[in-house]
Amino acid sequence: PTLVPSNSLLYCFKLSVGQVARTTFDVYTNEAIASFLPLDNISLDYLFYSSQVCIIENANENIYGAKLLNQDLIKNATILDIPYDDQVSISDYLDAKCTEIDALIAAKEKTNVLLKERRQSIIYEAVTKGLNPDAPMKDSGIEWIGEIPTDWDVCPIKYLLDKNHPYPIGDGDHGMIKADDYLSEGIPYIRVLNLTWGDGLNLETLVYISEEMNNRIKNSELKPNDILIAKTFDRVRVIDSTPQGGSYDGESDILKKY
């Protein structure tokens, strides 16, 4: 690890490429962080903003479009050489504007959280109580469910699945498919990040695998009307129009419906 003094600028060039931060105390960094120390002719407050625009433009890309940087690419990135007073004026202006925008983003994120909680509450009420508020109720015998309509019952989910399917509850490929196996074309491979909070599948981040790799994980093949449930995040998606022959990763479970 490298000791970086207070009032320096940190720039991440691996994993979270392009993330920047100012230091207010001495810190140690790892090999994924480039550090810019205070200089007389460069305002680090200005560099905080300009680095987000200029350095990333000198990055290479891998086959998936991910940005790749190293020390040489960072050193040779083009940056505007402007008077120090202009640097200070620009950074002050951007501090004020970005603070306003960040406040709006925070308010929107809070609203989104509340809307997601409301959405989940509506789903819970509908699937556990039904739509008739005057229906006679009985104790379900399950604490988190509480009362249910008298003509309803509860049962293990396995009794509602396709008993004729050899794998009515799939469990992904258990890590057989690695990032090195991803291709830009081939058999669609659904990962947990392709599941959304209610807007269908996110196909912008879709990757592909070879037919050979797909044949090794045939138990993970998706069909229309399968239900994908993320094991690492509380996301659920009905597969109504997955690309033909699509498979899924080990971060999701799959339910085969009747």
Short mmCIF file of C-alpha atoms in Angstrom, two decimals:
data_model
loop_
_atom_site.label_atom_id
_atom_site.label_comp_id
_atom_site.label_asym_id
_atom_site.label_seq_id
_atom_site.Cartn_x
_atom_site.Cartn_y
_atom_site.Cartn_z
CA PRO A 1 0.00 0.00 0.00
CA THR A 2 1.02 3.60 -0.69
CA LEU A 3 0.66 6.44 1.82
CA VAL A 4 -1.12 9.39 0.24
CA PRO A 5 -1.03 12.72 2.14
CA SER A 6 -4.06 14.79 3.05
CA ASN A 7 -5.51 17.13 0.40
CA SER A 8 -4.67 14.77 -2.45
CA LEU A 9 -6.94 13.49 -5.21
CA LEU A 10 -7.67 9.78 -5.62
CA TYR A 11 -8.68 8.33 -9.01
CA CYS A 12 -9.85 4.72 -9.35
CA PHE A 13 -8.69 3.03 -12.56
CA LYS A 14 -9.75 -0.56 -11.83
CA LEU A 15 -13.22 -1.99 -11.17
CA SER A 16 -15.03 1.31 -10.36
CA VAL A 17 -13.16 3.07 -13.16
CA GLY A 18 -13.44 6.86 -13.07
CA GLN A 19 -14.50 7.26 -9.44
CA VAL A 20 -12.71 10.17 -7.77
CA ALA A 21 -12.41 11.43 -4.22
CA ARG A 22 -10.56 14.08 -2.23
CA THR A 23 -8.61 13.09 0.87
CA THR A 24 -8.98 15.07 4.10
CA PHE A 25 -6.41 13.00 5.99
CA ASP A 26 -3.44 10.75 5.21
CA VAL A 27 -4.59 7.44 3.70
CA TYR A 28 -3.17 4.24 2.28
CA THR A 29 -4.31 3.06 -1.15
CA ASN A 30 -3.98 -0.12 -3.16
CA GLU A 31 -2.86 -0.72 -6.75
CA ALA A 32 -6.29 0.24 -8.15
CA ILE A 33 -5.97 3.90 -7.11
CA ALA A 34 -3.97 6.64 -8.80
CA SER A 35 -3.15 9.57 -6.52
CA PHE A 36 -2.54 13.20 -7.50
CA LEU A 37 -0.64 15.23 -4.90
CA PRO A 38 -1.12 18.98 -4.35
CA LEU A 39 0.69 21.18 -6.89
CA ASP A 40 1.19 24.94 -7.04
CA ASN A 41 -0.11 25.38 -10.60
CA ILE A 42 -3.05 22.95 -10.54
CA SER A 43 -6.15 23.19 -8.39
CA LEU A 44 -7.02 19.70 -7.22
CA ASP A 45 -10.61 20.89 -6.88
CA TYR A 46 -10.56 21.61 -10.62
CA LEU A 47 -8.76 18.31 -11.32
CA PHE A 48 -11.49 16.54 -9.34
CA TYR A 49 -13.92 17.49 -12.11
CA SER A 50 -11.65 17.55 -15.16
CA SER A 51 -10.27 14.07 -14.42
CA GLN A 52 -13.79 12.66 -14.62
CA VAL A 53 -14.03 13.96 -18.20
CA CYS A 54 -10.50 13.77 -19.57
CA ILE A 55 -8.82 10.65 -18.20
CA ILE A 56 -11.62 8.23 -19.08
CA GLU A 57 -11.43 9.38 -22.71
CA ASN A 58 -7.95 7.83 -22.95
CA ALA A 59 -9.15 4.44 -21.71
CA ASN A 60 -9.15 1.25 -23.75
CA GLU A 61 -12.15 -1.09 -23.77
CA ASN A 62 -12.46 -4.85 -23.43
CA ILE A 63 -14.82 -6.91 -25.60
CA TYR A 64 -17.72 -6.15 -23.24
CA GLY A 65 -17.25 -2.37 -23.46
CA ALA A 66 -15.74 -2.04 -19.98
CA LYS A 67 -13.17 0.74 -19.61
CA LEU A 68 -9.55 -0.26 -19.02
CA LEU A 69 -6.87 2.09 -17.67
CA ASN A 70 -3.29 1.80 -16.48
CA GLN A 71 -0.63 4.24 -15.33
CA ASP A 72 0.64 4.97 -18.84
CA LEU A 73 -2.85 5.69 -20.18
CA ILE A 74 -3.53 8.00 -17.24
CA LYS A 75 -0.21 9.84 -17.67
CA ASN A 76 -0.85 10.38 -21.38
CA ALA A 77 -4.47 11.47 -21.04
CA THR A 78 -5.14 14.91 -22.53
CA ILE A 79 -6.20 17.63 -20.12
CA LEU A 80 -6.86 21.34 -20.65
CA ASP A 81 -4.10 23.62 -19.41
CA ILE A 82 -5.91 26.76 -18.22
CA PRO A 83 -5.04 29.67 -15.90
CA TYR A 84 -5.19 28.90 -12.20
CA ASP A 85 -7.84 31.55 -11.54
CA ASP A 86 -10.08 29.96 -14.16
CA GLN A 87 -9.55 26.57 -12.51
CA VAL A 88 -10.76 27.96 -9.19
CA SER A 89 -13.77 29.68 -10.77
CA ILE A 90 -14.80 26.53 -12.61
CA SER A 91 -14.43 24.29 -9.57
CA ASP A 92 -16.42 26.73 -7.39
CA TYR A 93 -19.17 26.88 -10.01
CA LEU A 94 -19.31 23.08 -10.31
CA ASP A 95 -19.32 22.61 -6.53
CA ALA A 96 -22.45 24.77 -6.29
CA LYS A 97 -24.22 23.20 -9.27
CA CYS A 98 -23.38 19.61 -8.34
CA THR A 99 -24.53 20.20 -4.76
CA GLU A 100 -27.92 21.28 -6.11
CA ILE A 101 -28.15 18.26 -8.40
CA ASP A 102 -26.99 15.85 -5.70
CA ALA A 103 -29.76 17.15 -3.42
CA LEU A 104 -32.32 16.48 -6.16
CA ILE A 105 -30.92 12.99 -6.72
CA ALA A 106 -31.06 12.24 -2.98
CA ALA A 107 -34.69 13.39 -2.83
CA LYS A 108 -35.58 11.26 -5.85
CA GLU A 109 -33.80 8.23 -4.38
CA LYS A 110 -35.77 8.67 -1.15
CA THR A 111 -38.98 8.84 -3.17
CA ASN A 112 -37.98 5.72 -5.09
CA VAL A 113 -37.36 3.86 -1.82
CA LEU A 114 -40.79 4.86 -0.53
CA LEU A 115 -42.43 3.84 -3.81
CA LYS A 116 -40.68 0.46 -3.75
CA GLU A 117 -41.86 -0.09 -0.17
CA ARG A 118 -45.40 0.88 -1.19
CA ARG A 119 -45.22 -1.45 -4.18
CA GLN A 120 -44.06 -4.34 -2.00
CA SER A 121 -46.82 -3.62 0.52
CA ILE A 122 -49.48 -3.71 -2.19
CA ILE A 123 -48.11 -7.01 -3.53
CA TYR A 124 -48.03 -8.48 -0.01
CA GLU A 125 -51.61 -7.48 0.76
CA ALA A 126 -52.94 -8.79 -2.57
CA VAL A 127 -51.21 -12.18 -2.47
CA THR A 128 -51.83 -12.88 1.23
CA LYS A 129 -55.26 -11.27 1.81
CA GLY A 130 -56.90 -11.16 -1.62
CA LEU A 131 -58.84 -8.29 -3.16
CA ASN A 132 -62.04 -8.50 -1.11
CA PRO A 133 -61.62 -6.54 2.14
CA ASP A 134 -64.89 -8.04 3.47
CA ALA A 135 -63.91 -11.69 2.93
CA PRO A 136 -64.11 -13.90 6.04
CA MET A 137 -60.61 -14.69 7.31
CA LYS A 138 -58.87 -17.48 9.16
CA ASP A 139 -55.46 -17.94 10.76
CA SER A 140 -52.98 -19.27 8.21
CA GLY A 141 -50.81 -20.79 10.91
CA ILE A 142 -47.80 -18.93 9.52
CA GLU A 143 -46.71 -15.85 11.45
CA TRP A 144 -45.49 -13.71 8.53
CA ILE A 145 -48.64 -14.42 6.50
CA GLY A 146 -51.17 -13.91 9.28
CA GLU A 147 -54.82 -14.27 8.35
CA ILE A 148 -55.97 -15.44 4.92
CA PRO A 149 -59.43 -15.84 3.33
CA THR A 150 -61.28 -18.90 4.66
CA ASP A 151 -61.40 -20.56 1.23
CA TRP A 152 -57.61 -20.27 0.78
CA ASP A 153 -54.93 -22.65 2.01
CA VAL A 154 -51.15 -22.71 2.29
CA CYS A 155 -48.73 -25.34 1.00
CA PRO A 156 -45.03 -25.73 0.13
CA ILE A 157 -44.25 -24.13 -3.22
CA LYS A 158 -42.96 -27.43 -4.60
CA TYR A 159 -46.55 -28.71 -4.82
CA LEU A 160 -47.41 -25.96 -7.31
CA LEU A 161 -44.61 -26.72 -9.75
CA ASP A 162 -44.39 -28.99 -12.78
CA LYS A 163 -43.87 -32.50 -11.37
CA ASN A 164 -43.14 -33.81 -14.87
CA HIS A 165 -40.11 -31.59 -15.29
CA PRO A 166 -36.82 -33.23 -14.18
CA TYR A 167 -35.74 -29.97 -12.51
CA PRO A 168 -38.91 -28.14 -11.35
CA ILE A 169 -36.71 -25.87 -9.19
CA GLY A 170 -33.49 -25.11 -11.01
CA ASP A 171 -30.44 -23.77 -9.24
CA GLY A 172 -28.27 -22.21 -11.93
CA ASP A 173 -24.89 -23.40 -13.11
CA HIS A 174 -23.13 -23.13 -9.71
CA GLY A 175 -20.28 -21.08 -11.12
CA MET A 176 -19.48 -23.29 -14.12
CA ILE A 177 -19.68 -20.24 -16.40
CA LYS A 178 -16.90 -17.71 -15.76
CA ALA A 179 -16.43 -14.17 -17.04
CA ASP A 180 -13.81 -15.50 -19.47
CA ASP A 181 -16.57 -17.56 -21.10
CA TYR A 182 -18.67 -14.51 -22.01
CA LEU A 183 -18.99 -13.74 -25.72
CA SER A 184 -20.42 -10.84 -27.72
CA GLU A 185 -22.76 -13.23 -29.56
CA GLY A 186 -24.02 -16.79 -29.19
CA ILE A 187 -26.44 -18.28 -26.63
CA PRO A 188 -27.99 -15.60 -24.35
CA TYR A 189 -26.86 -15.98 -20.73
CA ILE A 190 -29.09 -14.32 -18.11
CA ARG A 191 -27.29 -13.05 -15.00
CA VAL A 192 -28.82 -11.67 -11.82
CA LEU A 193 -28.03 -8.12 -12.95
CA ASN A 194 -30.39 -8.68 -15.92
CA LEU A 195 -33.32 -8.98 -13.51
CA THR A 196 -35.02 -5.68 -12.74
CA TRP A 197 -37.43 -4.33 -10.12
CA GLY A 198 -40.39 -4.58 -12.47
CA ASP A 199 -39.40 -3.45 -15.95
CA GLY A 200 -38.76 -6.80 -17.60
CA LEU A 201 -35.33 -8.14 -18.33
CA ASN A 202 -32.49 -5.64 -18.72
CA LEU A 203 -30.96 -6.83 -21.99
CA GLU A 204 -28.49 -3.94 -22.23
CA THR A 205 -26.05 -5.90 -20.07
CA LEU A 206 -26.82 -9.26 -21.69
CA VAL A 207 -23.83 -11.49 -22.43
CA TYR A 208 -23.60 -14.67 -24.44
CA ILE A 209 -21.93 -18.07 -24.20
CA SER A 210 -20.93 -20.66 -26.77
CA GLU A 211 -23.19 -23.56 -27.72
CA GLU A 212 -20.58 -25.89 -26.24
CA MET A 213 -20.77 -24.15 -22.84
CA ASN A 214 -24.54 -24.02 -23.02
CA ASN A 215 -24.69 -27.79 -23.56
CA ARG A 216 -22.76 -28.23 -20.32
CA ILE A 217 -25.47 -26.40 -18.36
CA LYS A 218 -28.62 -27.72 -20.08
CA ASN A 219 -30.35 -27.92 -16.70
CA SER A 220 -30.17 -24.10 -16.63
CA GLU A 221 -32.00 -23.58 -19.92
CA LEU A 222 -34.91 -21.16 -19.76
CA LYS A 223 -38.36 -21.57 -21.30
CA PRO A 224 -41.26 -19.11 -21.67
CA ASN A 225 -43.29 -18.72 -18.42
CA ASP A 226 -40.40 -19.84 -16.21
CA ILE A 227 -39.97 -17.65 -13.13
CA LEU A 228 -36.50 -16.43 -12.18
CA ILE A 229 -35.89 -15.50 -8.53
CA ALA A 230 -32.64 -13.77 -7.59
CA LYS A 231 -30.94 -15.42 -4.62
CA THR A 232 -28.71 -12.45 -3.84
CA PHE A 233 -31.28 -9.65 -4.38
CA ASP A 234 -35.06 -9.69 -3.92
CA ARG A 235 -35.91 -9.62 -7.60
CA VAL A 236 -38.36 -11.85 -9.47
CA ARG A 237 -38.96 -12.04 -13.19
CA VAL A 238 -41.33 -14.11 -15.34
CA ILE A 239 -39.57 -15.20 -18.52
CA ASP A 240 -42.14 -14.39 -21.18
CA SER A 241 -39.92 -13.64 -24.16
CA THR A 242 -36.36 -14.72 -23.37
CA PRO A 243 -34.16 -15.21 -26.45
CA GLN A 244 -34.29 -18.77 -27.70
CA GLY A 245 -32.15 -21.17 -25.71
CA GLY A 246 -31.22 -18.68 -23.01
CA SER A 247 -29.59 -19.94 -19.81
CA TYR A 248 -29.07 -18.35 -16.41
CA ASP A 249 -26.39 -18.06 -13.75
CA GLY A 250 -26.01 -19.51 -10.27
CA GLU A 251 -27.24 -16.34 -8.53
CA SER A 252 -30.87 -17.16 -9.43
CA ASP A 253 -33.33 -19.96 -8.83
CA ILE A 254 -35.85 -20.97 -11.48
CA LEU A 255 -39.39 -22.23 -10.94
CA LYS A 256 -41.07 -24.37 -13.62
CA LYS A 257 -44.80 -23.62 -13.51
CA TYR A 258 -47.61 -25.96 -14.50
#
